[in-house]
Coordinates of C-alpha atoms in Angstrom, one line a residue:
Chain A
M1 CA 15.5 11.0 8.5
L2 CA 18.6 10.1 10.5
S3 CA 21.4 7.8 9.1
N4 CA 20.8 5.1 11.4
H5 CA 17.1 5.2 10.7
K6 CA 17.9 5.2 7.0
Y7 CA 19.9 2.3 7.7
I8 CA 17.2 0.0 9.6
A9 CA 14.8 1.2 6.8
F10 CA 17.1 -0.3 4.2
E11 CA 17.6 -3.5 6.2
T12 CA 14.0 -3.9 6.7
I13 CA 13.2 -3.8 3.2
V14 CA 16.2 -6.0 2.0
I15 CA 15.4 -8.7 4.7
K16 CA 11.6 -8.6 3.7
E17 CA 12.7 -9.2 0.3
V18 CA 14.9 -11.9 1.1
R19 CA 12.4 -13.7 3.1
R20 CA 9.9 -13.4 0.4
F21 CA 12.0 -15.1 -2.1
T22 CA 13.0 -17.7 0.5
R23 CA 9.7 -18.3 1.6
I24 CA 8.7 -19.6 -2.0
W25 CA 12.2 -21.0 -2.7
L26 CA 10.6 -24.0 -4.9
Q27 CA 9.3 -21.2 -7.2
T28 CA 12.3 -19.1 -7.0
L29 CA 15.5 -21.0 -6.6
V30 CA 14.9 -24.6 -7.6
P31 CA 13.1 -23.9 -11.1
P32 CA 16.2 -21.9 -12.3
A33 CA 18.9 -24.2 -11.1
I34 CA 16.8 -27.2 -12.9
T35 CA 16.5 -25.4 -16.0
I36 CA 20.3 -24.4 -16.2
S37 CA 21.3 -27.9 -15.4
L38 CA 19.2 -28.9 -18.2
Y39 CA 21.1 -26.7 -20.3
F40 CA 24.3 -28.3 -19.0
V41 CA 23.1 -31.9 -19.9
I42 CA 21.7 -31.2 -23.3
F43 CA 23.8 -28.4 -24.8
G44 CA 27.1 -28.9 -23.0
N45 CA 27.1 -32.7 -22.6
L46 CA 25.3 -34.0 -25.3
V47 CA 25.2 -31.4 -28.2
G48 CA 28.5 -30.1 -27.1
R49 CA 30.4 -33.0 -27.7
R50 CA 29.5 -32.9 -31.5
I51 CA 30.1 -29.1 -31.8
G52 CA 33.7 -29.4 -30.3
D53 CA 35.7 -26.5 -29.4
M54 CA 34.5 -23.0 -29.1
G55 CA 37.0 -20.0 -28.9
G56 CA 39.5 -22.4 -28.2
F57 CA 38.0 -24.1 -25.5
N58 CA 35.6 -27.1 -24.9
Y59 CA 31.8 -26.3 -25.6
M60 CA 31.0 -27.1 -22.0
E61 CA 33.7 -24.7 -20.7
F62 CA 32.5 -22.0 -23.2
I63 CA 28.9 -21.8 -22.5
I64 CA 29.0 -22.3 -18.5
P65 CA 29.7 -18.5 -17.8
G66 CA 27.1 -17.5 -20.2
L67 CA 24.6 -19.8 -18.4
I68 CA 25.4 -18.5 -15.1
M69 CA 25.1 -15.1 -16.1
M70 CA 21.6 -16.0 -17.9
A71 CA 20.4 -17.2 -14.5
V72 CA 22.0 -14.1 -12.7
I73 CA 20.2 -11.7 -15.2
Q74 CA 16.9 -13.5 -15.3
N75 CA 16.3 -13.8 -11.6
S76 CA 17.6 -10.3 -10.5
Y77 CA 14.9 -8.7 -13.1
S78 CA 12.4 -11.1 -12.3
N79 CA 12.8 -10.6 -8.4
V80 CA 12.5 -6.9 -8.3
V81 CA 9.7 -6.9 -11.1
S82 CA 7.2 -9.3 -9.5
S83 CA 7.9 -8.2 -5.9
F84 CA 7.5 -4.7 -6.6
F85 CA 4.6 -5.1 -8.9
S86 CA 3.0 -7.4 -6.2
H87 CA 3.3 -4.9 -3.7
K88 CA 1.7 -2.3 -5.9
F89 CA -1.0 -4.6 -6.9
Q90 CA -1.7 -5.5 -3.3
R91 CA -1.3 -2.1 -2.4
S92 CA 1.0 -2.8 0.3
V93 CA 3.4 -0.4 -1.4
E94 CA 1.1 2.1 0.5
E95 CA 2.9 1.1 3.9
L96 CA 6.4 2.3 2.3
L97 CA 5.1 5.5 0.8
V98 CA 3.3 6.9 3.8
S99 CA 6.5 6.1 5.8
P100 CA 9.4 8.5 5.9
V101 CA 11.8 6.3 4.0
P102 CA 13.4 8.2 1.5
N103 CA 12.9 7.1 -2.4
V104 CA 16.6 6.3 -2.6
I105 CA 16.4 3.8 0.3
I106 CA 13.1 2.0 -1.1
L107 CA 15.0 1.7 -4.4
S108 CA 18.3 0.6 -3.0
G109 CA 16.4 -2.0 -0.8
F110 CA 14.6 -3.4 -3.6
V111 CA 17.5 -3.7 -6.0
V112 CA 19.7 -5.1 -3.2
G113 CA 16.9 -7.9 -2.6
G114 CA 17.0 -8.5 -6.6
M115 CA 20.7 -8.8 -6.5
V116 CA 20.8 -11.2 -3.7
R117 CA 18.3 -13.5 -5.5
G118 CA 20.3 -13.0 -8.6
L119 CA 23.6 -13.8 -7.1
L120 CA 22.1 -16.7 -5.0
V121 CA 20.7 -18.5 -8.0
G122 CA 24.2 -17.9 -9.9
G123 CA 25.8 -19.3 -7.1
I124 CA 23.4 -22.3 -7.2
V125 CA 24.2 -22.7 -11.0
T126 CA 27.8 -22.4 -10.5
V127 CA 27.7 -25.2 -8.0
M128 CA 25.8 -27.4 -10.4
S129 CA 28.2 -26.7 -13.1
L130 CA 31.1 -28.7 -10.9
F131 CA 29.3 -31.6 -11.5
F132 CA 30.0 -31.5 -15.0
I133 CA 33.4 -29.9 -15.2
D134 CA 36.2 -28.2 -13.0
L135 CA 35.9 -24.7 -13.0
E136 CA 38.8 -22.2 -13.0
I137 CA 38.6 -18.5 -12.7
Q138 CA 41.1 -16.6 -14.3
H139 CA 40.2 -13.2 -13.1
P140 CA 38.1 -13.3 -9.8
L141 CA 38.0 -9.4 -9.2
V142 CA 36.8 -9.1 -12.7
T143 CA 34.1 -12.1 -12.2
L144 CA 32.6 -10.6 -8.9
S145 CA 32.6 -7.0 -10.4
V146 CA 30.8 -7.8 -13.5
V147 CA 28.3 -10.4 -11.9
L148 CA 27.5 -7.7 -9.3
L149 CA 27.0 -5.0 -12.1
T150 CA 25.0 -7.1 -14.1
A151 CA 22.6 -8.0 -11.2
L152 CA 22.5 -4.3 -10.3
V153 CA 21.5 -3.3 -14.1
F154 CA 18.8 -5.8 -14.2
S155 CA 17.4 -5.3 -10.7
L156 CA 17.2 -1.5 -11.8
A157 CA 15.7 -2.6 -15.2
G158 CA 13.1 -4.7 -13.1
F159 CA 12.1 -1.9 -11.2
I160 CA 11.2 0.6 -14.0
N161 CA 9.1 -2.3 -15.3
A162 CA 7.5 -2.7 -12.1
L163 CA 6.9 1.0 -11.9
F164 CA 5.1 1.2 -15.4
A165 CA 3.4 -2.2 -15.3
N166 CA -0.5 -2.1 -14.5
S167 CA -1.0 -5.9 -15.0
F168 CA 0.6 -9.4 -14.5
D169 CA 0.8 -9.2 -18.3
D170 CA 2.9 -6.1 -18.2
I171 CA 5.5 -7.7 -15.9
S172 CA 6.1 -10.7 -18.4
I173 CA 6.1 -8.7 -21.7
I174 CA 9.6 -7.6 -21.4
P175 CA 11.2 -10.8 -20.1
T176 CA 9.7 -12.7 -22.9
F177 CA 10.2 -10.4 -25.7
V178 CA 12.9 -8.5 -24.9
L179 CA 15.3 -10.0 -22.4
T180 CA 15.1 -13.7 -23.4
P181 CA 16.2 -12.8 -27.2
L182 CA 18.8 -10.5 -25.9
I183 CA 20.3 -13.1 -23.6
Y184 CA 20.2 -15.5 -26.5
L185 CA 21.7 -13.4 -28.8
G186 CA 24.4 -12.0 -26.2
G187 CA 27.0 -14.9 -27.0
V188 CA 25.7 -17.2 -24.4
F189 CA 26.2 -20.3 -26.8
Y190 CA 28.5 -19.0 -29.5
S191 CA 31.4 -16.9 -30.0
S192 CA 30.9 -13.7 -32.0
S193 CA 33.8 -14.7 -34.5
L194 CA 31.5 -17.1 -35.9
L195 CA 29.0 -14.3 -36.7
P196 CA 29.1 -12.5 -40.3
E197 CA 30.2 -8.8 -39.9
F198 CA 26.9 -7.4 -40.3
W199 CA 25.5 -9.4 -37.1
R200 CA 28.7 -8.9 -35.3
S201 CA 28.0 -5.2 -35.3
V202 CA 24.4 -5.7 -34.3
S203 CA 25.6 -7.8 -31.4
A204 CA 28.0 -4.8 -30.2
L205 CA 24.4 -3.1 -29.6
N206 CA 23.3 -5.5 -27.1
P207 CA 24.4 -4.7 -23.5
I208 CA 24.2 -8.4 -22.7
F209 CA 26.7 -9.2 -25.2
Y210 CA 29.6 -7.3 -23.1
M211 CA 28.2 -8.8 -19.8
V212 CA 28.4 -12.2 -21.0
N213 CA 31.8 -12.0 -22.7
T214 CA 33.4 -10.0 -19.7
F215 CA 32.0 -12.7 -17.3
R216 CA 33.6 -15.1 -19.6
Y217 CA 36.8 -13.4 -19.6
G218 CA 36.9 -13.5 -15.7
F219 CA 36.5 -17.3 -15.9
L220 CA 38.5 -18.3 -19.1
G221 CA 40.8 -15.2 -19.6
V222 CA 39.4 -14.7 -23.2
S223 CA 36.6 -12.1 -24.4
D224 CA 35.0 -11.0 -27.7
V225 CA 35.0 -7.5 -26.4
P226 CA 37.4 -5.1 -24.8
V227 CA 37.0 -5.7 -21.0
V228 CA 37.6 -1.9 -19.9
G229 CA 35.2 -0.7 -22.6
A230 CA 32.6 -3.3 -21.1
F231 CA 32.8 -2.0 -17.6
V232 CA 32.6 1.4 -18.6
I233 CA 29.3 0.4 -20.6
L234 CA 28.0 -1.5 -17.5
L235 CA 28.6 1.5 -15.2
G236 CA 26.9 3.8 -17.7
F237 CA 23.8 1.8 -17.6
A238 CA 23.7 1.4 -13.8
V239 CA 24.2 5.1 -13.4
V240 CA 21.5 5.8 -16.2
L241 CA 19.1 3.2 -14.8
F242 CA 19.7 4.2 -11.3
S243 CA 18.9 7.9 -11.9
A244 CA 15.8 7.1 -14.0
C245 CA 14.2 4.8 -11.3
L246 CA 14.9 7.7 -8.6
L247 CA 13.4 10.3 -10.9
L248 CA 10.6 8.3 -11.7
L249 CA 10.0 7.5 -7.9
N250 CA 10.3 11.2 -7.1
R251 CA 7.5 11.9 -9.7
G252 CA 5.3 9.1 -8.2
T253 CA 5.2 7.5 -11.7
G254 CA 2.8 4.4 -11.3
L255 CA 2.5 5.0 -7.5
R256 CA 0.9 8.5 -6.7
S257 CA -2.2 9.6 -8.6
Chain B
M1 CA -3.9 25.5 20.7
T2 CA -1.5 23.9 18.2
T3 CA -3.1 23.3 14.7
A4 CA -2.4 19.5 13.8
I5 CA -3.7 20.0 10.2
A6 CA -4.1 23.3 8.2
I7 CA -5.2 22.9 4.6
D8 CA -5.4 25.7 2.4
N9 CA -7.3 26.1 -0.6
L10 CA -6.5 22.4 -1.7
T11 CA -7.2 21.5 -5.1
K12 CA -6.8 18.1 -7.1
T13 CA -7.6 17.4 -10.7
Y14 CA -7.0 13.8 -11.9
A15 CA -5.5 13.1 -15.1
N16 CA -8.9 12.1 -16.5
G17 CA -10.2 15.9 -15.7
L18 CA -12.0 14.9 -12.7
Q19 CA -11.9 17.9 -10.2
A20 CA -11.9 16.0 -6.9
L21 CA -11.2 19.0 -4.9
K22 CA -12.2 22.5 -5.6
G23 CA -10.4 24.5 -3.1
I24 CA -10.8 23.1 0.2
S25 CA -9.7 24.9 3.4
L26 CA -9.7 23.3 6.8
E27 CA -8.2 23.2 10.2
V28 CA -8.0 20.6 12.9
Q29 CA -6.7 21.4 16.2
Q30 CA -4.3 19.1 18.0
G31 CA -6.0 16.6 20.4
D32 CA -9.2 16.8 18.2
F33 CA -11.3 13.9 17.2
F34 CA -12.5 15.2 13.8
A35 CA -15.1 13.6 11.4
L36 CA -14.8 14.2 7.6
L37 CA -18.1 13.0 6.3
G38 CA -19.2 13.2 2.7
P39 CA -21.1 10.9 0.3
N40 CA -19.2 8.5 -2.1
G41 CA -16.8 10.4 -4.5
A42 CA -17.1 13.6 -2.5
G43 CA -13.4 13.9 -2.0
K44 CA -12.8 12.5 1.4
S45 CA -10.2 9.6 0.1
T46 CA -8.5 12.3 -2.0
T47 CA -8.1 14.7 1.0
I48 CA -6.7 11.8 2.8
G49 CA -4.5 10.4 -0.1
I50 CA -3.1 14.1 -0.2
L51 CA -2.5 14.3 3.6
S52 CA -0.7 11.0 3.6
T53 CA 1.3 11.9 0.2
L54 CA -0.4 9.0 -1.8
V55 CA -1.8 11.4 -4.0
N56 CA -0.1 14.6 -5.8
K57 CA -2.1 17.7 -5.1
S58 CA -2.8 20.0 -7.8
G59 CA -2.6 23.4 -5.9
G60 CA -2.8 24.7 -2.4
G61 CA -1.0 23.9 0.7
V62 CA -1.2 21.5 3.5
E63 CA 0.6 21.8 6.9
I64 CA 1.0 19.3 9.4
F65 CA 1.8 20.5 13.2
G66 CA 3.0 23.7 11.6
K67 CA 5.2 22.0 9.0
N68 CA 4.4 22.0 5.1
V69 CA 4.2 18.7 3.8
D70 CA 6.1 19.4 0.5
A71 CA 9.2 21.3 2.6
H72 CA 9.3 19.0 5.3
V73 CA 8.4 15.5 3.9
Y74 CA 10.2 13.3 6.4
E75 CA 9.3 15.2 9.7
T76 CA 5.5 15.4 8.8
K77 CA 5.3 11.8 7.9
L78 CA 6.8 10.9 11.3
D79 CA 3.9 12.8 12.8
L80 CA 1.2 11.0 10.5
G81 CA -0.2 7.4 10.8
V82 CA -2.8 6.1 8.3
V83 CA -5.6 3.4 8.4
P84 CA -6.8 3.1 4.7
Q85 CA -10.0 2.3 3.6
E86 CA -8.8 -0.9 1.7
I87 CA -6.8 -3.9 3.3
N88 CA -3.2 -2.8 2.0
F89 CA -0.9 -5.4 3.5
S90 CA 0.5 -8.4 2.2
Q91 CA -1.8 -11.3 2.4
F92 CA 0.9 -13.6 2.7
E93 CA 2.9 -12.3 5.6
K94 CA 2.6 -13.0 9.4
V95 CA 0.7 -10.5 11.6
R96 CA 3.6 -9.7 13.8
D97 CA 6.1 -9.4 10.7
I98 CA 3.8 -6.8 9.2
V99 CA 3.6 -4.5 12.1
M100 CA 7.6 -5.0 12.8
T101 CA 8.1 -4.2 9.2
Q102 CA 6.4 -1.1 9.1
A103 CA 8.2 -0.1 12.5
G104 CA 11.6 -0.6 10.5
Y105 CA 10.3 1.7 7.9
Y106 CA 10.3 4.3 10.7
G107 CA 13.8 3.6 11.6
M108 CA 12.8 1.9 14.8
P109 CA 15.5 -0.3 16.7
R110 CA 14.5 -4.0 16.8
Q111 CA 13.9 -4.0 20.6
L112 CA 11.6 -0.9 20.5
A113 CA 9.8 -2.3 17.6
A114 CA 9.3 -5.6 19.1
E115 CA 7.9 -3.8 22.3
R116 CA 5.6 -1.5 20.5
C117 CA 4.4 -4.3 18.4
E118 CA 3.4 -6.4 21.3
K119 CA 1.7 -3.5 22.7
Y120 CA -0.4 -2.6 20.2
L121 CA -1.3 -6.2 19.1
R122 CA -2.2 -7.0 22.5
K123 CA -4.4 -3.7 22.6
L124 CA -6.0 -4.6 19.7
G125 CA -6.8 -8.3 20.4
L126 CA -4.4 -9.7 17.8
W127 CA -1.3 -11.1 20.1
E128 CA -2.6 -14.6 20.0
K129 CA -2.6 -14.3 16.2
R130 CA 0.9 -13.0 15.9
Y131 CA 2.2 -15.8 14.0
E132 CA -0.8 -16.4 11.5
R133 CA -0.8 -15.2 7.9
S134 CA -2.7 -12.3 7.5
R135 CA -4.9 -13.7 5.2
T136 CA -6.4 -16.1 7.5
L137 CA -7.7 -13.2 9.7
S138 CA -11.3 -12.4 9.8
G139 CA -12.4 -8.9 8.1
G140 CA -12.6 -7.1 11.5
M141 CA -9.1 -8.5 12.4
K142 CA -7.6 -7.1 9.4
R143 CA -8.8 -3.9 10.0
R144 CA -7.5 -3.9 13.5
L145 CA -4.0 -4.9 12.2
M146 CA -4.0 -1.9 10.0
I147 CA -4.7 0.3 13.2
A148 CA -1.7 -1.7 14.8
R149 CA 0.5 -1.0 12.0
A150 CA -0.4 2.6 11.8
L151 CA 0.3 3.1 15.7
V152 CA 3.5 1.2 15.9
H153 CA 5.5 4.5 15.5
E154 CA 3.1 6.3 17.9
P155 CA 2.2 9.1 15.6
R156 CA 0.7 12.2 16.9
L157 CA -1.8 12.4 14.1
L158 CA -4.0 9.4 13.0
I159 CA -6.1 9.2 9.9
L160 CA -8.9 6.7 9.7
D161 CA -10.4 6.0 6.6
E162 CA -13.6 4.1 7.4
P163 CA -11.8 1.8 10.1
T164 CA -15.0 0.1 11.0
A165 CA -16.4 -0.7 7.7
G166 CA -17.8 -4.4 7.4
V167 CA -16.9 -4.7 11.1
D168 CA -19.7 -6.3 13.5
I169 CA -21.4 -4.1 16.0
E170 CA -19.7 -5.6 19.1
L171 CA -16.2 -5.1 17.6
R172 CA -16.8 -1.6 16.3
R173 CA -18.1 -0.5 19.9
S174 CA -14.6 -2.0 21.1
M175 CA -12.9 0.0 18.4
W176 CA -14.8 3.2 19.6
E177 CA -13.5 2.6 23.1
F178 CA -9.6 1.9 21.9
L179 CA -10.1 5.0 19.7
T180 CA -11.7 7.4 22.4
E181 CA -8.8 6.1 24.8
L182 CA -6.2 7.0 22.2
N183 CA -7.6 10.3 21.5
E184 CA -8.0 11.1 25.4
A185 CA -4.3 10.1 25.6
G186 CA -3.3 12.9 23.0
T187 CA -3.4 11.5 19.7
T188 CA -5.3 13.6 17.2
I189 CA -7.9 11.7 15.2
I190 CA -9.4 12.4 11.8
L191 CA -12.0 9.8 11.0
T192 CA -14.0 9.3 7.9
T193 CA -17.1 7.0 8.2
H194 CA -20.2 6.1 6.7
Y195 CA -21.7 5.1 10.0
L196 CA -23.0 8.4 11.0
E197 CA -23.8 7.1 14.4
E198 CA -20.1 6.4 14.9
A199 CA -18.9 10.0 14.0
E200 CA -21.7 11.6 16.3
Q201 CA -20.6 9.0 19.1
L202 CA -16.8 9.8 18.9
C203 CA -16.4 13.2 17.1
R204 CA -16.1 16.8 18.6
N205 CA -15.8 18.8 15.3
I206 CA -16.9 17.8 11.8
A207 CA -16.5 19.0 8.2
I208 CA -18.9 17.9 5.5
I209 CA -17.4 17.8 2.1
D210 CA -19.5 17.5 -1.0
H211 CA -18.6 17.5 -5.0
G212 CA -14.9 18.6 -3.8
R213 CA -16.2 21.4 -1.4
I214 CA -16.5 22.0 2.2
V215 CA -20.4 22.6 2.8
E216 CA -19.9 22.4 6.6
N217 CA -17.1 22.8 9.1
T218 CA -18.3 23.1 12.7
S219 CA -18.3 21.5 16.3
M220 CA -20.6 18.3 16.4
R221 CA -22.6 20.0 19.5
A222 CA -23.3 23.2 17.1
L223 CA -24.3 21.0 14.2
L224 CA -26.9 18.9 16.4
A225 CA -28.2 22.2 17.8
A226 CA -29.3 23.1 14.5
L227 CA -31.5 20.2 14.1
D228 CA -34.9 21.9 14.0
K229 CA -37.1 18.8 13.6
Q230 CA -36.8 15.0 14.5
T231 CA -38.7 11.8 13.4
Y232 CA -40.0 9.2 15.7
I233 CA -41.5 5.8 15.0
V234 CA -44.4 5.4 17.8
E235 CA -45.3 1.6 18.7
L236 CA -48.6 1.6 20.2
A237 CA -49.8 -0.3 23.2
A238 CA -53.4 -0.5 22.1
P239 CA -54.4 -0.3 18.2
I240 CA -56.0 2.8 16.8
R241 CA -57.7 3.0 13.5
A242 CA -57.0 6.6 12.8
L243 CA -54.6 9.4 13.9
P244 CA -56.0 11.9 16.6
D245 CA -56.3 15.7 15.7
W246 CA -53.2 17.3 17.2
G247 CA -54.6 20.6 17.2
D248 CA -51.8 23.6 17.2
A249 CA -49.1 21.3 18.2
P250 CA -46.2 21.7 16.5
L251 CA -45.7 18.3 14.8
S252 CA -47.1 16.3 11.8
A253 CA -47.8 12.6 12.0
E254 CA -48.3 9.9 9.5
F255 CA -50.5 6.7 10.1
I256 CA -48.2 3.5 9.2
D257 CA -50.6 0.7 10.6
E258 CA -53.0 0.3 13.5
H259 CA -50.1 -0.5 15.6
S260 CA -47.6 2.2 14.8
F261 CA -47.5 5.7 13.4
E262 CA -44.5 8.2 12.3
I263 CA -44.5 11.8 14.2
T264 CA -42.2 14.5 13.2
V265 CA -41.8 17.3 16.0
D266 CA -40.2 20.3 16.2
A267 CA -37.2 20.9 18.4
R268 CA -39.2 23.4 20.5
L269 CA -41.6 20.4 21.7
T270 CA -39.7 18.6 24.6
M271 CA -40.2 14.8 25.1
S272 CA -42.4 15.6 28.2
D273 CA -44.7 17.9 26.2
L274 CA -45.0 15.1 23.7
F275 CA -46.0 12.5 26.2
K276 CA -48.6 14.8 27.5
L277 CA -50.1 15.1 24.1
F278 CA -50.4 11.5 23.8
L279 CA -52.0 11.0 27.3
L280 CA -54.6 14.1 26.3
H281 CA -55.5 11.9 23.2
S282 CA -55.5 8.7 24.8
V283 CA -52.7 7.3 22.7
E284 CA -51.1 4.5 24.6
V285 CA -47.5 4.4 23.7
S286 CA -45.4 1.2 24.1
A287 CA -42.0 2.3 22.4
L288 CA -40.7 5.4 20.7
R289 CA -37.6 5.3 18.7
S290 CA -35.8 7.8 16.2
K291 CA -36.7 7.0 12.6
S292 CA -33.1 7.9 11.7
N293 CA -29.6 9.1 13.4
R294 CA -29.6 12.7 14.0
L295 CA -26.4 13.6 12.3
E296 CA -28.0 11.6 9.4
Q297 CA -30.7 13.8 9.2
L298 CA -28.5 16.8 9.1
F299 CA -26.0 15.5 6.8
L300 CA -28.7 14.9 4.3
S301 CA -30.3 18.5 4.7
R302 CA -26.7 20.1 4.4
L303 CA -26.0 17.8 1.3
D304 CA -29.3 18.8 -0.1
G305 CA -29.0 22.5 1.0
A306 CA -25.4 22.6 -1.0
R307 CA -26.9 20.9 -4.0
G308 CA -30.0 23.3 -4.2
G309 CA -32.1 20.2 -3.4
D310 CA -32.2 18.8 -6.9
E311 CA -30.1 15.7 -6.3
H312 CA -30.8 12.8 -4.3
V313 CA -28.3 11.7 -1.8
V314 CA -28.1 7.8 -2.2
Q315 CA -25.5 7.1 0.6
P316 CA -24.5 8.9 3.4

């Protein structure tokens, strides 16, 4: 397939994906914005006043980067897993599989679609947060690169989930039983300095802990983890997951009998 | 003549141990209208799945227009259009978007894609429905949409897996006309169908597959010529109480009721001979019709022969 043909195919998949989640914006864009706004009101405003400072910042300032990251993670993941599984379920994925689109383009198209939704919801949440505090970004490049990498990693993870899923139950198990606990235990609502030594070590095994803290570093200039190390971990996850997705696609796992 | 498809000793064993294909070999020439027939579970869809890369083969080789499908994945896919048995487009998308998206997968620039989209949606009578969501289409329209989608990149080879299943007779005939035109314009077509009349009407060559093996592979003409007997239902203008004695005539007859009987005649007996016999025995005929399609009879006899006559074929 020629390069320009590959680009057209890639663009087609991305446009189709974006069209899909914007068509159902009431299900895809509004609910996360409302949920995260409730977090702002309840945890940030009401409970946060009683908590006081966290890591040297008022509680609202402290949790906002984590809540934005939570929206990005959940939406990048759920967009790819639900969209690709729906393609499998309706068998419309066959349109793609019989066409000459290389697997790397199929993967890139769906992943970029997921990233766009994750970043769009993240953007909406960021705008909502402006109603509560004046946000300042200390390290814009770090903020941008970590949010892009996080959206990429969770879009890839969603793709793997979709490949193995055989029913709609299978696409909700990982988000419910794995992703949500990892997010909540990833330092969104607290600083790891509050944790006993043992649980601090356990947190170090949670990849979301690095994402949240590096993102927070971008906003506030402080982090519980070394930023360079966090980027290495994130890049490592992205490379491993991308390679795994490609390998599974080439094998036809979950797609070809 | 160029070979459109060359299948060599193709085998497929599924993970559950089912041996769907047991070494089939087949050639389809460029420009052919080829029927691949067989009962349910015979291996037709598996064969088509392998050709369209939706199913991984266990062994053997497949070439499309002289190119191995494993070594030349992208080139062979460009030559191929597939209309699957089951509806497989998103039910939430609009008709035009479905075709345009498929064009995009083939790397078609937007202008060209729009022209082709209009061309095939018009030809298949769907242009007026282009902005409607696909779930609102009737069953026949959905089938036509799958054909338009498969043709948007103008493949040299079109595979149709039961394209007229569940389609009313009027629409089916208009689809036959469309497919005939397409074939005459140079597109090689492989058709699987349960309507044997359809295969007889459209196809020049035929393969019958059963239990993962090819049991017949010949031209439609040669196959139909092999039919040695044909059974008719005779409707009578005047009622009779018993069948006449036909003497040495190469036929057998069975009384149905006083207004009709069934007659099985040897292929050597012409229609003129048959009517002379009716006249001779004062049988006044008001209508004569084939009890079953000619190809259907052959299909059943070939399957029966291949199975040693010990199995009953439920559905052709």
